[in-house]
C-alpha atoms as a printed R data frame, in Angstrom:
    type eleno elety resid chain resno       x      y      z
1   ATOM     1    CA   UNK     A     1  -0.071 -0.007  0.107
2   ATOM     2    CA   UNK     A     2   1.284  3.365 -1.065
3   ATOM     3    CA   UNK     A     3   1.990  5.604  2.063
4   ATOM     4    CA   UNK     A     4   0.587  9.292  1.593
5   ATOM     5    CA   UNK     A     5   3.251 12.052  1.615
6   ATOM     6    CA   UNK     A     6   2.551 14.188  4.547
7   ATOM     7    CA   UNK     A     7   2.348 17.978  3.851
8   ATOM     8    CA   UNK     A     8   3.642 20.741  6.256
9   ATOM     9    CA   UNK     A     9   2.244 24.310  6.054
10  ATOM    10    CA   UNK     A    10   5.232 26.722  7.134
11  ATOM    11    CA   UNK     A    11   3.834 29.952  8.171
12  ATOM    12    CA   UNK     A    12   6.862 32.196  8.659
13  ATOM    13    CA   UNK     A    13   7.558 35.809  7.634
14  ATOM    14    CA   UNK     A    14  11.409 35.396  7.894
15  ATOM    15    CA   UNK     A    15  12.226 34.379  4.088
16  ATOM    16    CA   UNK     A    16  15.695 32.708  5.027
17  ATOM    17    CA   UNK     A    17  14.132 30.791  7.955
18  ATOM    18    CA   UNK     A    18  11.128 29.759  5.837
19  ATOM    19    CA   UNK     A    19  13.540 28.286  3.280
20  ATOM    20    CA   UNK     A    20  15.747 26.419  5.856
21  ATOM    21    CA   UNK     A    21  12.861 24.747  7.347
22  ATOM    22    CA   UNK     A    22  11.469 23.956  3.816
23  ATOM    23    CA   UNK     A    23  14.627 22.350  2.831
24  ATOM    24    CA   UNK     A    24  14.852 20.284  6.015
25  ATOM    25    CA   UNK     A    25  11.392 19.113  5.878
26  ATOM    26    CA   UNK     A    26  11.575 18.260  2.190
27  ATOM    27    CA   UNK     A    27  14.867 16.373  2.845
28  ATOM    28    CA   UNK     A    28  12.754 14.641  5.552
29  ATOM    29    CA   UNK     A    29  10.299 13.335  3.016
30  ATOM    30    CA   UNK     A    30   7.539 15.871  3.447
31  ATOM    31    CA   UNK     A    31   5.601 18.148  1.157
32  ATOM    32    CA   UNK     A    32   5.676 21.864  1.980
33  ATOM    33    CA   UNK     A    33   3.510 24.740  1.514
34  ATOM    34    CA   UNK     A    34   4.755 28.239  2.473
35  ATOM    35    CA   UNK     A    35   2.939 31.382  3.880
36  ATOM    36    CA   UNK     A    36   4.382 34.516  5.027
37  ATOM    37    CA   UNK     A    37   1.595 35.401  7.588
38  ATOM    38    CA   UNK     A    38  -1.563 34.161  9.126
39  ATOM    39    CA   UNK     A    39  -3.677 35.558  6.299
40  ATOM    40    CA   UNK     A    40  -1.783 33.536  3.822
41  ATOM    41    CA   UNK     A    41  -2.048 30.584  5.977
42  ATOM    42    CA   UNK     A    42  -5.856 30.833  6.118
43  ATOM    43    CA   UNK     A    43  -5.853 31.104  2.232
44  ATOM    44    CA   UNK     A    44  -3.873 27.992  2.115
45  ATOM    45    CA   UNK     A    45  -6.364 26.170  4.330
46  ATOM    46    CA   UNK     A    46  -9.229 27.429  2.395
47  ATOM    47    CA   UNK     A    47  -7.797 25.799 -0.693
48  ATOM    48    CA   UNK     A    48  -5.908 22.748  0.520
49  ATOM    49    CA   UNK     A    49  -7.192 22.036  4.053
50  ATOM    50    CA   UNK     A    50  -7.688 18.293  3.410
51  ATOM    51    CA   UNK     A    51  -4.184 17.925  2.217
52  ATOM    52    CA   UNK     A    52  -2.341 19.634  5.199
53  ATOM    53    CA   UNK     A    53  -1.200 17.266  7.852
54  ATOM    54    CA   UNK     A    54   0.559 20.002 10.208
55  ATOM    55    CA   UNK     A    55   1.001 23.686 10.478
56  ATOM    56    CA   UNK     A    56   4.373 25.255 11.717
57  ATOM    57    CA   UNK     A    57   3.421 28.647 12.962
58  ATOM    58    CA   UNK     A    58   5.393 31.633 13.762
59  ATOM    59    CA   UNK     A    59   3.975 34.053 16.238
60  ATOM    60    CA   UNK     A    60   5.360 37.596 15.190
61  ATOM    61    CA   UNK     A    61   4.322 38.334 11.829
62  ATOM    62    CA   UNK     A    62   2.869 41.186  9.925
63  ATOM    63    CA   UNK     A    63  -0.849 41.305  8.767
64  ATOM    64    CA   UNK     A    64  -2.080 38.522 11.079
65  ATOM    65    CA   UNK     A    65   0.203 37.219 13.833
66  ATOM    66    CA   UNK     A    66   0.337 33.732 14.978
67  ATOM    67    CA   UNK     A    67  -1.915 33.916 17.986
68  ATOM    68    CA   UNK     A    68  -4.760 35.367 15.641
69  ATOM    69    CA   UNK     A    69  -4.279 32.555 13.198
70  ATOM    70    CA   UNK     A    70  -4.056 29.875 15.643
71  ATOM    71    CA   UNK     A    71  -7.399 31.008 17.170
72  ATOM    72    CA   UNK     A    72  -9.042 31.142 13.736
73  ATOM    73    CA   UNK     A    73  -7.726 27.690 12.857
74  ATOM    74    CA   UNK     A    74  -8.733 26.203 16.079
75  ATOM    75    CA   UNK     A    75 -12.304 27.737 16.112
76  ATOM    76    CA   UNK     A    76 -13.016 26.336 12.613
77  ATOM    77    CA   UNK     A    77 -14.471 22.765 12.472
78  ATOM    78    CA   UNK     A    78 -12.586 22.213  9.031
79  ATOM    79    CA   UNK     A    79  -9.238 22.907 10.420
80  ATOM    80    CA   UNK     A    80  -9.339 22.266 14.097
81  ATOM    81    CA   UNK     A    81  -7.868 18.976 14.175
82  ATOM    82    CA   UNK     A    82  -4.758 19.709 12.125
83  ATOM    83    CA   UNK     A    83  -1.955 19.905 14.561
84  ATOM    84    CA   UNK     A    84  -0.125 23.375 15.039
85  ATOM    85    CA   UNK     A    85   3.555 23.617 16.162
86  ATOM    86    CA   UNK     A    86   4.248 27.178 17.319
87  ATOM    87    CA   UNK     A    87   7.802 28.136 16.430
88  ATOM    88    CA   UNK     A    88   8.921 31.544 17.654
89  ATOM    89    CA   UNK     A    89  11.763 33.911 18.888
90  ATOM    90    CA   UNK     A    90   9.807 34.559 21.912
91  ATOM    91    CA   UNK     A    91  11.212 32.599 25.031
92  ATOM    92    CA   UNK     A    92   8.178 33.688 27.183
93  ATOM    93    CA   UNK     A    93   6.292 31.576 29.511
94  ATOM    94    CA   UNK     A    94   3.035 33.680 29.121
95  ATOM    95    CA   UNK     A    95   3.228 33.132 25.444
96  ATOM    96    CA   UNK     A    96   3.888 29.417 25.684
97  ATOM    97    CA   UNK     A    97   0.766 29.013 28.053
98  ATOM    98    CA   UNK     A    98  -1.262 31.078 25.672
99  ATOM    99    CA   UNK     A    99  -0.363 29.195 22.599
100 ATOM   100    CA   UNK     A   100  -0.803 25.693 24.334
101 ATOM   101    CA   UNK     A   101  -3.888 26.919 25.844
102 ATOM   102    CA   UNK     A   102  -5.252 27.804 22.427
103 ATOM   103    CA   UNK     A   103  -4.681 24.239 21.113
104 ATOM   104    CA   UNK     A   104  -1.190 24.336 19.859
105 ATOM   105    CA   UNK     A   105   0.475 20.858 20.041
106 ATOM   106    CA   UNK     A   106   3.971 22.275 21.071
107 ATOM   107    CA   UNK     A   107   5.551 25.802 21.451
108 ATOM   108    CA   UNK     A   108   9.614 25.961 20.845
109 ATOM   109    CA   UNK     A   109  12.033 28.763 20.366
110 ATOM   110    CA   UNK     A   110  13.590 28.750 17.193
111 ATOM   111    CA   UNK     A   111  17.125 29.576 18.207
112 ATOM   112    CA   UNK     A   112  17.034 26.582 20.658
113 ATOM   113    CA   UNK     A   113  16.252 24.000 17.776
114 ATOM   114    CA   UNK     A   114  18.239 22.915 14.804
115 ATOM   115    CA   UNK     A   115  16.217 22.164 11.602
116 ATOM   116    CA   UNK     A   116  16.843 18.493 11.993
117 ATOM   117    CA   UNK     A   117  15.099 18.749 15.520
118 ATOM   118    CA   UNK     A   118  12.346 20.506 13.878
119 ATOM   119    CA   UNK     A   119  11.929 17.610 11.401
120 ATOM   120    CA   UNK     A   120  11.943 15.281 14.429
121 ATOM   121    CA   UNK     A   121   9.204 17.223 16.199
122 ATOM   122    CA   UNK     A   122   7.165 17.113 13.080
123 ATOM   123    CA   UNK     A   123   7.767 13.352 12.590
124 ATOM   124    CA   UNK     A   124   6.749 12.841 16.251
125 ATOM   125    CA   UNK     A   125   3.326 14.481 15.761
126 ATOM   126    CA   UNK     A   126   2.375 13.296 12.490
127 ATOM   127    CA   UNK     A   127   3.997 10.023 11.443
């Protein structure tokens, strides 16, 4: 039986980091979609929600930040079951509690994790 390739939506406004994460995830066997903010993430979800297996979500972004996007994702029955990993530069316990309380599976600080560790986190959640 053929195994479905899992798809990760990366929501990250820093282009270099988005590309690093994309390459690492693709090397790990994942298909990757990219968005630069929460608005673009919701547009991807509108078009491809049945295909997206996990969302990697930054917090601080222009347009619509990660908290607002997370709230919209978790309040929409079409998307609420898609796991969300919050990746941020904010090493802040209040933000961590807020994100996890809103339904994020995990909250981690970007500078404390390598791209290969990110891939391992994704794999642990969706494989």
